[in-house]
Amino acid sequence: MAIVDRVESGVRQTASDPYGTDIYTEPPGDPDTLNSLGPLRPLAGVWEGTKGSDDHPVADGSEHSVFVEHYELQPIDFQTNGPQLFYGLRYHTHIVEPGQIVTFHDQIGYWLWEPAASMVTFTLAIPRGQVLLAAGSVDVDAKEFELTAALGSEVHGILSNPFLDRAFRTTSYRIHVTVNDDGTWSYEEEGVLEIPGREVPFHHVDRNTLHKVAEPIPNPLARLGPGDTSLGIGSLRNERGRL
Amino acid sequence: MNHLLRELAPISDAAWEQIDAEARRSLKHYLAARRLIDFTGPLGWEYSSVGLGRTESLSELSAEGVEAAGRKVLPIVEFRAPFSITSVELAEAERGARDLDLSAVIGASRSAALAEDAAIFHGYGAGGISGIVPSSPHEAVTIGDDYAHYPQHVAKAVALLRDAGVAGPYAIAMGPRCFTGVTETTEHGGYPVFEHLRNILGGDVIWAPAVDGAVIVSQRGGDFEMTVGQDFSIGFSRADADDVHLYIEESLAFRINTPEAAIHLAHK
């Protein structure tokens, strides 16, 4: 899709964005996120996969590991940036090697569906000092889609701590998701790493197929239900005192 | 339709919008305890008690060789403040009026907010709510009308909390008399007493119209916990020839985990 930048009323706008020049007005959202997740709806819930596959770099080449994954994706209330509206899943995936307790990999973030832009955005943070933001254009009823991020991008980029950046620099990231007919879903993710002393980049690839073990818990707004007419006062702890 | 029966009220959407907005604004204006304590909920109108995680032995055996214990719970208390609005006034909203006379909404909101705060700060025995002030084991710090001396009083109270092992930051809920006096007073050199108190406490100074004197409460969390079943809502009672009768309602329980995490500042 061609993107043409233009400046209108002081706001940079691209031909591909659906937001217009009013960057403040928020659209109404569906309180029940599970109804509005588009292609992410089949991913909502708690999942397990016992046949994960991981090819990662070691000193003398690469190593293949099998892993067991517990992947939880729970709906959050719709989120807005002015006119931009997201429906999302907050996720946490925890991975161990078979029969082990110690964490092999841990990862948190959000899967976000933006209906107006027909876009899925994915955030990833791992407790080894690395974050990224990946995205891709996806049809609302897609059963298969791919998201990407690249080092150096100002929008869908990758950031690593100084050691990782020097020793295992991730230059690109890709995750391919497939929703299977049997109710499972699969992913293949690939991080391309530049490693000192190696002439060609290393392709770190993880794959797994996940089976549902529990249904998602509706987001807070949905739990209120359509009949709820409270005034929504709630906690005032974050509101400042008054003079 | 739920028990509030709002759909049965002869009130247009436009009027409901104004009534709800005024109630929301007024409740937030008058409520103080919610700015200082932990909050859980809303858990729904049907929610009826908070488990305390404790039991009491039941002396009468249910069967030979079997001991029995009852779980201790805090019952949920319902507060309801009725009010009425004239049908003539409500009809104006449909004509586009944005200035309905909603003084009854403000009055009921004030009553409901003060009922909640009075129960939390000073207790409501009939509802099983032990207030922060009666539960505090600390002797109250005596205060007077010399507001320039309030920093010393507050520093003394904070020192007592620290000595009792209660960490800060702290905040203070001030009754109207104290709050007005403090905000109007400067110390020698012109430094506002209000700002001096905030520096000592490390937290906010809150206007709390239901508080008698003032109460300093630790803000470290985990000490005082409010559980709400149904948060403040407006329901419909009945309508007659002239008026529509409504009410503001909530259901709540209040649990004190650390009574020593607060201290009262009482007038002489």
Short mmCIF file of C-alpha atoms in Angstrom, two decimals:
data_model
loop_
_atom_site.label_atom_id
_atom_site.label_comp_id
_atom_site.label_asym_id
_atom_site.label_seq_id
_atom_site.Cartn_x
_atom_site.Cartn_y
_atom_site.Cartn_z
CA MET A 1 0.00 0.00 0.00
CA ALA A 2 1.47 3.34 -1.02
CA ILE A 3 2.06 5.72 1.82
CA VAL A 4 2.11 9.42 1.11
CA ASP A 5 3.02 11.78 3.91
CA ARG A 6 1.36 15.14 4.06
CA VAL A 7 1.00 17.86 6.64
CA GLU A 8 -2.45 19.13 7.32
CA SER A 9 -3.35 21.37 10.25
CA GLY A 10 0.09 20.69 11.65
CA VAL A 11 -0.49 16.94 11.94
CA ARG A 12 1.50 14.53 9.82
CA GLN A 13 -0.87 12.15 8.12
CA THR A 14 -0.30 9.23 5.78
CA ALA A 15 -2.58 8.12 3.00
CA SER A 16 -2.73 4.68 4.62
CA ASP A 17 -3.98 5.78 8.02
CA PRO A 18 -7.65 6.08 8.90
CA TYR A 19 -7.30 8.68 11.64
CA GLY A 20 -7.78 12.06 9.98
CA THR A 21 -6.37 15.24 11.45
CA ASP A 22 -8.23 15.20 14.77
CA ILE A 23 -5.75 13.39 17.00
CA TYR A 24 -7.74 13.81 20.22
CA THR A 25 -11.31 12.62 19.73
CA GLU A 26 -11.73 9.03 20.87
CA PRO A 27 -14.13 6.65 19.12
CA PRO A 28 -16.60 4.55 21.11
CA GLY A 29 -15.46 0.99 21.78
CA ASP A 30 -17.18 -2.33 22.29
CA PRO A 31 -17.07 -3.10 26.02
CA ASP A 32 -16.89 -6.84 25.29
CA THR A 33 -13.41 -7.30 23.86
CA LEU A 34 -13.97 -10.97 23.02
CA ASN A 35 -16.56 -9.84 20.46
CA SER A 36 -14.12 -7.50 18.73
CA LEU A 37 -10.79 -9.27 18.53
CA GLY A 38 -10.99 -10.00 14.79
CA PRO A 39 -8.30 -12.48 13.79
CA LEU A 40 -7.05 -12.71 17.39
CA ARG A 41 -10.31 -14.13 18.76
CA PRO A 42 -9.24 -17.78 18.31
CA LEU A 43 -6.12 -17.10 20.40
CA ALA A 44 -7.99 -15.99 23.55
CA GLY A 45 -7.71 -18.41 26.44
CA VAL A 46 -5.16 -20.50 28.26
CA TRP A 47 -3.09 -22.90 26.17
CA GLU A 48 -0.48 -25.58 26.52
CA GLY A 49 1.89 -27.10 24.01
CA THR A 50 4.22 -29.96 24.90
CA LYS A 51 6.06 -30.35 21.59
CA GLY A 52 7.69 -26.96 21.16
CA SER A 53 10.79 -26.79 19.00
CA ASP A 54 13.67 -24.37 19.47
CA ASP A 55 16.85 -23.94 17.41
CA HIS A 56 19.20 -21.58 19.21
CA PRO A 57 22.87 -20.66 18.88
CA VAL A 58 25.60 -22.31 20.99
CA ALA A 59 29.39 -21.93 20.87
CA ASP A 60 29.96 -24.59 18.27
CA GLY A 61 26.93 -23.99 16.10
CA SER A 62 23.30 -24.52 16.97
CA GLU A 63 21.33 -26.69 19.35
CA HIS A 64 17.85 -28.10 19.08
CA SER A 65 15.61 -28.20 22.16
CA VAL A 66 12.13 -29.46 22.82
CA PHE A 67 10.04 -27.38 25.20
CA VAL A 68 6.76 -27.34 27.11
CA GLU A 69 4.83 -24.08 26.92
CA HIS A 70 2.02 -22.56 29.00
CA TYR A 71 0.57 -19.61 27.10
CA GLU A 72 -2.13 -17.40 28.62
CA LEU A 73 -3.95 -14.73 26.57
CA GLN A 74 -6.62 -12.73 28.37
CA PRO A 75 -8.76 -9.93 26.92
CA ILE A 76 -8.21 -6.36 28.13
CA ASP A 77 -10.60 -3.40 27.89
CA PHE A 78 -10.43 -1.57 24.58
CA GLN A 79 -7.65 1.01 24.41
CA THR A 80 -7.42 4.28 22.50
CA ASN A 81 -4.80 6.74 21.34
CA GLY A 82 -7.13 9.56 20.38
CA PRO A 83 -8.89 8.20 17.26
CA GLN A 84 -6.89 4.96 17.26
CA LEU A 85 -8.82 2.05 18.79
CA PHE A 86 -7.33 -1.29 19.83
CA TYR A 87 -8.83 -4.52 21.11
CA GLY A 88 -6.24 -6.70 22.75
CA LEU A 89 -5.05 -9.73 24.60
CA ARG A 90 -2.52 -9.49 27.41
CA TYR A 91 -0.28 -12.53 27.24
CA HIS A 92 2.26 -14.37 29.29
CA THR A 93 4.04 -17.42 28.01
CA HIS A 94 6.19 -19.55 30.25
CA ILE A 95 8.41 -22.26 28.84
CA VAL A 96 10.30 -25.09 30.48
CA GLU A 97 12.16 -28.09 29.15
CA PRO A 98 10.30 -31.39 29.59
CA GLY A 99 10.31 -32.56 33.20
CA GLN A 100 12.02 -29.40 34.42
CA ILE A 101 10.83 -26.62 36.73
CA VAL A 102 13.43 -23.97 35.97
CA THR A 103 12.32 -21.34 33.47
CA PHE A 104 13.68 -21.88 29.95
CA HIS A 105 11.96 -18.83 28.51
CA ASP A 106 9.51 -16.24 29.81
CA GLN A 107 7.75 -13.58 27.75
CA ILE A 108 4.99 -11.01 28.24
CA GLY A 109 3.21 -8.45 26.11
CA TYR A 110 0.06 -7.69 24.13
CA TRP A 111 -1.56 -8.89 20.94
CA LEU A 112 -3.55 -5.92 19.59
CA TRP A 113 -6.17 -5.83 16.83
CA GLU A 114 -6.90 -2.47 15.23
CA PRO A 115 -10.05 -2.87 13.14
CA ALA A 116 -9.87 0.51 11.40
CA ALA A 117 -6.39 -0.19 10.07
CA SER A 118 -6.89 -3.96 9.68
CA MET A 119 -3.62 -4.34 11.54
CA VAL A 120 -2.30 -6.67 14.24
CA THR A 121 0.37 -5.31 16.56
CA PHE A 122 2.40 -7.54 18.85
CA THR A 123 4.59 -6.47 21.75
CA LEU A 124 7.23 -8.69 23.27
CA ALA A 125 9.32 -8.24 26.39
CA ILE A 126 11.65 -10.85 27.82
CA PRO A 127 13.54 -10.80 31.13
CA ARG A 128 16.88 -10.86 29.36
CA GLY A 129 16.67 -7.19 28.45
CA GLN A 130 14.98 -7.15 25.06
CA VAL A 131 11.74 -5.70 23.73
CA LEU A 132 10.16 -5.40 20.31
CA LEU A 133 7.06 -4.20 18.51
CA ALA A 134 5.96 -6.20 15.48
CA ALA A 135 3.00 -5.61 13.18
CA GLY A 136 1.34 -6.70 10.00
CA SER A 137 -1.76 -6.12 7.88
CA VAL A 138 -4.29 -8.84 8.60
CA ASP A 139 -7.84 -9.52 7.38
CA VAL A 140 -10.50 -9.59 10.07
CA ASP A 141 -11.24 -13.29 9.47
CA ALA A 142 -7.72 -14.40 8.62
CA LYS A 143 -6.70 -17.87 9.77
CA GLU A 144 -3.08 -17.25 9.01
CA PHE A 145 -1.01 -14.08 9.33
CA GLU A 146 2.52 -12.83 9.81
CA LEU A 147 3.95 -9.92 11.78
CA THR A 148 7.42 -8.45 11.47
CA ALA A 149 9.83 -6.10 13.23
CA ALA A 150 13.24 -4.84 12.16
CA LEU A 151 16.23 -3.39 13.97
CA GLY A 152 16.44 0.34 13.39
CA SER A 153 12.78 0.87 12.59
CA GLU A 154 11.33 3.87 14.43
CA VAL A 155 7.94 2.19 14.69
CA HIS A 156 8.10 -1.59 14.50
CA GLY A 157 11.53 -2.08 15.94
CA ILE A 158 13.72 -4.14 18.23
CA LEU A 159 15.68 -2.93 21.26
CA SER A 160 18.26 -4.99 23.11
CA ASN A 161 20.47 -4.39 26.11
CA PRO A 162 24.09 -3.48 25.25
CA PHE A 163 25.46 -7.00 25.70
CA LEU A 164 22.77 -8.63 23.58
CA ASP A 165 23.22 -5.92 20.98
CA ARG A 166 26.96 -6.67 20.79
CA ALA A 167 26.95 -10.45 21.10
CA PHE A 168 23.57 -11.56 19.69
CA ARG A 169 22.20 -8.63 17.71
CA THR A 170 18.65 -9.31 16.53
CA THR A 171 18.30 -7.60 13.17
CA SER A 172 14.83 -8.81 12.29
CA TYR A 173 11.92 -10.71 13.79
CA ARG A 174 9.00 -12.54 12.23
CA ILE A 175 6.11 -14.47 13.76
CA HIS A 176 3.75 -16.50 11.63
CA VAL A 177 0.45 -17.56 13.22
CA THR A 178 -1.85 -20.30 11.96
CA VAL A 179 -5.27 -20.99 13.43
CA ASN A 180 -5.92 -24.69 12.90
CA ASP A 181 -9.24 -26.34 12.10
CA ASP A 182 -9.05 -28.56 15.20
CA GLY A 183 -9.19 -25.55 17.54
CA THR A 184 -5.46 -25.38 18.18
CA TRP A 185 -3.18 -22.63 16.95
CA SER A 186 0.45 -22.71 15.91
CA TYR A 187 3.22 -20.22 15.60
CA GLU A 188 6.61 -20.10 14.00
CA GLU A 189 8.83 -17.24 15.06
CA GLU A 190 12.20 -16.37 13.72
CA GLY A 191 14.80 -13.96 15.02
CA VAL A 192 17.74 -13.28 12.74
CA LEU A 193 20.87 -12.80 14.84
CA GLU A 194 24.25 -11.31 14.00
CA ILE A 195 26.88 -13.08 16.10
CA PRO A 196 30.56 -12.05 16.20
CA GLY A 197 32.79 -14.56 14.43
CA ARG A 198 30.05 -15.96 12.25
CA GLU A 199 29.99 -15.12 8.58
CA VAL A 200 26.27 -15.61 8.07
CA PRO A 201 23.38 -14.57 10.30
CA PHE A 202 21.90 -17.19 12.61
CA HIS A 203 18.20 -17.96 12.25
CA HIS A 204 16.80 -18.58 15.72
CA VAL A 205 13.51 -20.40 15.12
CA ASP A 206 10.84 -21.46 17.63
CA ARG A 207 7.69 -23.40 16.77
CA ASN A 208 4.82 -24.76 18.78
CA THR A 209 1.20 -25.84 18.51
CA LEU A 210 -1.00 -24.90 21.44
CA HIS A 211 -4.03 -26.73 22.80
CA LYS A 212 -6.66 -24.89 24.83
CA VAL A 213 -6.85 -25.80 28.52
CA ALA A 214 -9.16 -22.99 29.73
CA GLU A 215 -11.48 -20.38 28.29
CA PRO A 216 -10.54 -16.69 28.57
CA ILE A 217 -11.84 -14.52 31.41
CA PRO A 218 -13.94 -11.65 29.98
CA ASN A 219 -12.34 -8.22 30.24
CA PRO A 220 -13.34 -5.95 33.18
CA LEU A 221 -15.82 -3.87 31.16
CA ALA A 222 -17.50 -6.99 29.80
CA ARG A 223 -17.80 -8.42 33.31
CA LEU A 224 -19.91 -5.44 34.28
CA GLY A 225 -22.44 -6.70 31.75
CA PRO A 226 -24.97 -4.72 29.75
CA GLY A 227 -27.26 -4.37 32.78
CA ASP A 228 -24.69 -2.59 34.91
CA THR A 229 -25.61 1.02 35.42
CA SER A 230 -23.30 1.96 38.26
CA LEU A 231 -21.82 5.44 38.24
CA GLY A 232 -18.34 3.99 37.94
CA ILE A 233 -16.83 5.78 40.92
CA GLY A 234 -14.45 2.99 41.98
CA SER A 235 -11.21 3.73 43.75
CA LEU A 236 -10.20 7.39 43.93
CA ARG A 237 -6.73 6.60 45.21
CA ASN A 238 -5.00 7.92 42.13
CA GLU A 239 -6.90 11.19 42.17
CA ARG A 240 -5.05 14.03 43.84
CA GLY A 241 -6.35 15.73 46.95
CA ARG A 242 -8.12 19.02 46.46
CA LEU A 243 -7.54 22.51 47.71
CA MET B 1 -33.36 -5.12 33.78
CA ASN B 2 -31.71 -5.32 37.20
CA HIS B 3 -33.05 -4.45 40.65
CA LEU B 4 -32.44 -0.73 40.10
CA LEU B 5 -35.46 -0.70 37.75
CA ARG B 6 -34.09 2.28 35.82
CA GLU B 7 -35.90 1.20 32.67
CA LEU B 8 -39.23 1.62 34.46
CA ALA B 9 -38.57 5.24 35.40
CA PRO B 10 -40.37 7.91 33.34
CA ILE B 11 -37.02 9.55 32.61
CA SER B 12 -35.58 10.20 29.17
CA ASP B 13 -32.03 9.23 28.22
CA ALA B 14 -31.11 12.91 28.14
CA ALA B 15 -32.32 13.42 31.72
CA TRP B 16 -30.65 10.23 32.96
CA GLU B 17 -27.41 11.48 31.46
CA GLN B 18 -27.61 14.71 33.45
CA ILE B 19 -28.68 12.98 36.66
CA ASP B 20 -25.87 10.41 36.45
CA ALA B 21 -23.29 13.03 35.57
CA GLU B 22 -24.28 15.25 38.50
CA ALA B 23 -24.27 12.32 40.93
CA ARG B 24 -20.88 11.15 39.68
CA ARG B 25 -19.43 14.65 40.02
CA SER B 26 -20.88 15.21 43.49
CA LEU B 27 -19.88 11.80 44.85
CA LYS B 28 -16.29 12.29 43.68
CA HIS B 29 -16.31 15.72 45.27
CA TYR B 30 -17.44 14.55 48.70
CA LEU B 31 -15.82 11.10 48.97
CA ALA B 32 -12.55 11.03 50.90
CA ALA B 33 -11.80 7.53 52.24
CA ARG B 34 -11.59 6.06 48.74
CA ARG B 35 -8.61 8.33 48.15
CA LEU B 36 -6.73 6.75 51.04
CA ILE B 37 -7.57 3.06 51.36
CA ASP B 38 -7.39 -0.11 49.28
CA PHE B 39 -10.41 -0.80 47.10
CA THR B 40 -11.77 -4.11 45.82
CA GLY B 41 -14.77 -4.40 43.54
CA PRO B 42 -17.36 -3.89 42.32
CA LEU B 43 -18.30 -7.53 42.88
CA GLY B 44 -22.00 -7.24 42.15
CA TRP B 45 -25.26 -6.60 44.00
CA GLU B 46 -25.58 -10.26 44.94
CA TYR B 47 -22.22 -10.23 46.76
CA SER B 48 -23.09 -10.47 50.44
CA SER B 49 -20.04 -11.01 52.65
CA VAL B 50 -16.26 -10.86 52.86
CA GLY B 51 -14.46 -13.90 54.19
CA LEU B 52 -12.05 -13.11 57.02
CA GLY B 53 -10.08 -16.32 56.75
CA ARG B 54 -10.86 -17.17 60.37
CA THR B 55 -13.12 -19.60 62.16
CA GLU B 56 -14.81 -19.85 65.53
CA SER B 57 -15.47 -23.14 67.26
CA LEU B 58 -19.06 -24.24 67.52
CA SER B 59 -19.49 -25.80 70.91
CA GLU B 60 -22.44 -27.95 70.00
CA LEU B 61 -21.29 -31.08 68.18
CA SER B 62 -23.07 -31.93 64.96
CA ALA B 63 -22.32 -35.61 65.41
CA GLU B 64 -20.41 -37.78 67.85
CA GLY B 65 -16.68 -37.48 67.23
CA VAL B 66 -16.97 -34.53 64.86
CA GLU B 67 -15.86 -31.01 65.69
CA ALA B 68 -17.45 -28.00 63.99
CA ALA B 69 -16.30 -24.47 63.25
CA GLY B 70 -18.03 -21.53 61.65
CA ARG B 71 -16.30 -19.27 59.14
CA LYS B 72 -16.12 -15.61 60.17
CA VAL B 73 -17.32 -13.10 57.61
CA LEU B 74 -17.90 -9.38 57.33
CA PRO B 75 -21.43 -8.72 56.09
CA ILE B 76 -21.96 -6.35 53.20
CA VAL B 77 -23.87 -3.22 54.26
CA GLU B 78 -26.28 -1.44 51.92
CA PHE B 79 -26.51 2.36 51.97
CA ARG B 80 -29.40 4.04 50.18
CA ALA B 81 -30.10 7.79 49.93
CA PRO B 82 -33.55 8.62 48.46
CA PHE B 83 -34.32 11.78 46.52
CA SER B 84 -37.00 13.16 44.20
CA ILE B 85 -37.05 15.26 41.06
CA THR B 86 -40.15 16.95 39.69
CA SER B 87 -41.61 15.57 36.47
CA VAL B 88 -41.78 19.09 35.09
CA GLU B 89 -38.06 19.54 35.54
CA LEU B 90 -37.27 16.18 33.97
CA ALA B 91 -39.39 17.06 30.92
CA GLU B 92 -37.19 20.10 30.29
CA ALA B 93 -34.24 17.83 29.51
CA GLU B 94 -36.09 16.48 26.46
CA ARG B 95 -36.46 20.04 25.23
CA GLY B 96 -32.71 20.43 25.34
CA ALA B 97 -32.32 22.07 28.75
CA ARG B 98 -28.82 21.46 30.11
CA ASP B 99 -29.39 23.24 33.42
CA LEU B 100 -31.86 20.99 35.24
CA ASP B 101 -32.38 21.68 38.92
CA LEU B 102 -30.47 18.74 40.30
CA SER B 103 -30.00 20.03 43.82
CA ALA B 104 -31.73 16.90 45.13
CA VAL B 105 -29.14 14.75 43.35
CA ILE B 106 -26.34 16.77 44.91
CA GLY B 107 -27.93 16.49 48.34
CA ALA B 108 -28.41 12.73 48.10
CA SER B 109 -24.89 12.27 46.73
CA ARG B 110 -23.52 14.24 49.65
CA SER B 111 -25.50 12.14 52.13
CA ALA B 112 -24.40 8.88 50.54
CA ALA B 113 -20.75 9.93 50.39
CA LEU B 114 -20.77 11.12 53.99
CA ALA B 115 -22.43 7.90 55.14
CA GLU B 116 -19.64 5.87 53.53
CA ASP B 117 -16.88 8.07 54.90
CA ALA B 118 -18.38 8.29 58.40
CA ALA B 119 -18.61 4.50 58.56
CA ILE B 120 -15.03 4.03 57.40
CA PHE B 121 -13.44 6.75 59.51
CA HIS B 122 -15.59 6.63 62.64
CA GLY B 123 -17.34 3.24 62.42
CA TYR B 124 -20.88 2.03 62.00
CA GLY B 125 -21.57 -0.54 64.69
CA ALA B 126 -25.00 -1.54 63.41
CA GLY B 127 -23.41 -2.57 60.12
CA GLY B 128 -20.44 -4.33 61.68
CA ILE B 129 -18.02 -1.67 60.41
CA SER B 130 -15.16 -0.85 62.78
CA GLY B 131 -13.95 2.61 61.88
CA ILE B 132 -10.35 3.64 61.45
CA VAL B 133 -10.48 6.11 64.37
CA PRO B 134 -12.08 3.85 67.04
CA SER B 135 -9.82 0.96 66.01
CA SER B 136 -6.55 2.89 66.27
CA PRO B 137 -4.60 1.90 69.40
CA HIS B 138 -2.77 5.25 69.43
CA GLU B 139 -3.79 7.99 71.80
CA ALA B 140 -5.20 10.87 69.76
CA VAL B 141 -2.98 13.91 69.21
CA THR B 142 -4.80 16.98 70.50
CA ILE B 143 -5.24 19.86 68.10
CA GLY B 144 -6.66 23.33 68.50
CA ASP B 145 -7.48 26.28 66.30
CA ASP B 146 -3.92 27.57 66.06
CA TYR B 147 -3.36 26.24 62.56
CA ALA B 148 0.21 27.51 62.33
CA HIS B 149 1.02 24.78 64.89
CA TYR B 150 -0.44 21.97 62.76
CA PRO B 151 2.96 20.98 61.30
CA GLN B 152 4.13 20.18 64.85
CA HIS B 153 0.98 18.15 65.56
CA VAL B 154 1.29 16.24 62.31
CA ALA B 155 5.03 15.64 62.81
CA LYS B 156 4.28 14.26 66.29
CA ALA B 157 1.59 11.94 64.92
CA VAL B 158 3.83 10.73 62.09
CA ALA B 159 6.59 10.03 64.63
CA LEU B 160 4.15 7.92 66.65
CA LEU B 161 3.25 5.89 63.55
CA ARG B 162 6.91 5.39 62.68
CA ASP B 163 7.67 4.27 66.24
CA ALA B 164 4.86 1.75 65.92
CA GLY B 165 6.53 0.27 62.84
CA VAL B 166 4.09 1.81 60.39
CA ALA B 167 5.95 3.00 57.32
CA GLY B 168 4.90 5.88 55.09
CA PRO B 169 4.14 7.68 52.99
CA TYR B 170 1.22 9.06 54.97
CA ALA B 171 -1.81 11.11 54.03
CA ILE B 172 -4.17 13.13 56.16
CA ALA B 173 -7.95 13.36 55.92
CA MET B 174 -9.09 16.64 57.42
CA GLY B 175 -12.55 17.60 58.58
CA PRO B 176 -13.94 20.88 57.19
CA ARG B 177 -12.89 23.01 60.18
CA CYS B 178 -9.27 21.84 60.09
CA PHE B 179 -9.04 21.93 56.31
CA THR B 180 -10.32 25.48 56.05
CA GLY B 181 -8.04 26.67 58.84
CA VAL B 182 -4.97 25.00 57.36
CA THR B 183 -5.53 26.26 53.82
CA GLU B 184 -5.97 29.82 55.10
CA THR B 185 -2.84 29.85 57.23
CA THR B 186 0.77 30.58 56.51
CA GLU B 187 3.71 30.21 58.87
CA HIS B 188 6.20 32.90 59.74
CA GLY B 189 7.89 33.71 56.45
CA GLY B 190 4.70 33.11 54.51
CA TYR B 191 5.18 29.39 53.79
CA PRO B 192 1.75 27.75 53.44
CA VAL B 193 0.94 25.31 56.25
CA PHE B 194 -0.78 23.10 53.67
CA GLU B 195 2.48 22.58 51.76
CA HIS B 196 4.44 22.04 54.98
CA LEU B 197 2.03 19.25 55.96
CA ARG B 198 2.46 17.57 52.57
CA ASN B 199 6.22 17.62 53.02
CA ILE B 200 6.00 16.02 56.46
CA LEU B 201 3.54 13.37 55.33
CA GLY B 202 4.99 12.52 51.96
CA GLY B 203 1.38 12.27 50.77
CA ASP B 204 -1.80 14.19 50.23
CA VAL B 205 -3.93 16.45 52.40
CA ILE B 206 -7.54 15.44 51.74
CA TRP B 207 -10.73 17.35 52.43
CA ALA B 208 -12.95 14.90 54.30
CA PRO B 209 -16.28 16.43 55.36
CA ALA B 210 -17.29 13.34 57.39
CA VAL B 211 -14.16 13.41 59.55
CA ASP B 212 -14.21 14.85 63.04
CA GLY B 213 -10.81 16.50 63.48
CA ALA B 214 -8.27 14.80 61.24
CA VAL B 215 -6.91 11.29 60.60
CA ILE B 216 -3.45 10.37 59.37
CA VAL B 217 -3.38 7.11 57.44
CA SER B 218 -0.37 5.21 56.12
CA GLN B 219 -0.37 4.94 52.33
CA ARG B 220 1.91 1.88 52.16
CA GLY B 221 -1.17 -0.23 51.33
CA GLY B 222 -2.64 -3.39 52.80
CA ASP B 223 -3.82 -1.80 56.04
CA PHE B 224 -7.40 -0.75 55.26
CA GLU B 225 -9.53 -2.46 52.65
CA MET B 226 -12.91 -1.47 51.31
CA THR B 227 -14.86 -4.11 49.42
CA VAL B 228 -17.71 -2.93 47.24
CA GLY B 229 -20.49 -5.19 46.05
CA GLN B 230 -22.46 -2.72 44.01
CA ASP B 231 -20.72 0.60 43.50
CA PHE B 232 -22.79 3.79 43.72
CA SER B 233 -25.77 3.49 41.38
CA ILE B 234 -29.03 5.33 40.91
CA GLY B 235 -32.26 3.36 41.03
CA PHE B 236 -35.96 4.05 40.57
CA SER B 237 -38.50 3.70 43.41
CA ARG B 238 -41.79 5.10 42.09
CA ALA B 239 -43.40 8.01 40.33
CA ASP B 240 -46.46 10.00 41.34
CA ALA B 241 -48.32 12.91 39.77
CA ASP B 242 -45.61 15.46 40.55
CA ASP B 243 -42.36 13.70 41.29
CA VAL B 244 -40.13 10.84 40.30
CA HIS B 245 -38.61 9.15 43.34
CA LEU B 246 -35.09 7.79 42.95
CA TYR B 247 -32.25 6.72 45.19
CA ILE B 248 -28.48 6.43 45.25
CA GLU B 249 -27.34 3.07 46.51
CA GLU B 250 -24.18 1.10 47.20
CA SER B 251 -23.19 -2.03 49.11
CA LEU B 252 -19.87 -2.32 50.91
CA ALA B 253 -17.80 -3.83 53.69
CA PHE B 254 -14.73 -2.40 55.36
CA ARG B 255 -11.92 -4.43 56.83
CA ILE B 256 -9.08 -3.23 59.00
CA ASN B 257 -5.94 -5.36 58.82
CA THR B 258 -3.58 -3.04 60.72
CA PRO B 259 -5.39 -0.80 63.21
CA GLU B 260 -2.12 0.87 64.22
CA ALA B 261 -1.62 2.25 60.68
CA ALA B 262 -3.69 5.34 61.48
CA ILE B 263 -3.87 7.99 64.17
CA HIS B 264 -6.56 10.48 65.09
CA LEU B 265 -5.97 14.19 65.58
CA ALA B 266 -8.80 15.34 67.84
CA HIS B 267 -9.97 18.81 68.85
CA LYS B 268 -9.59 19.76 72.52
#
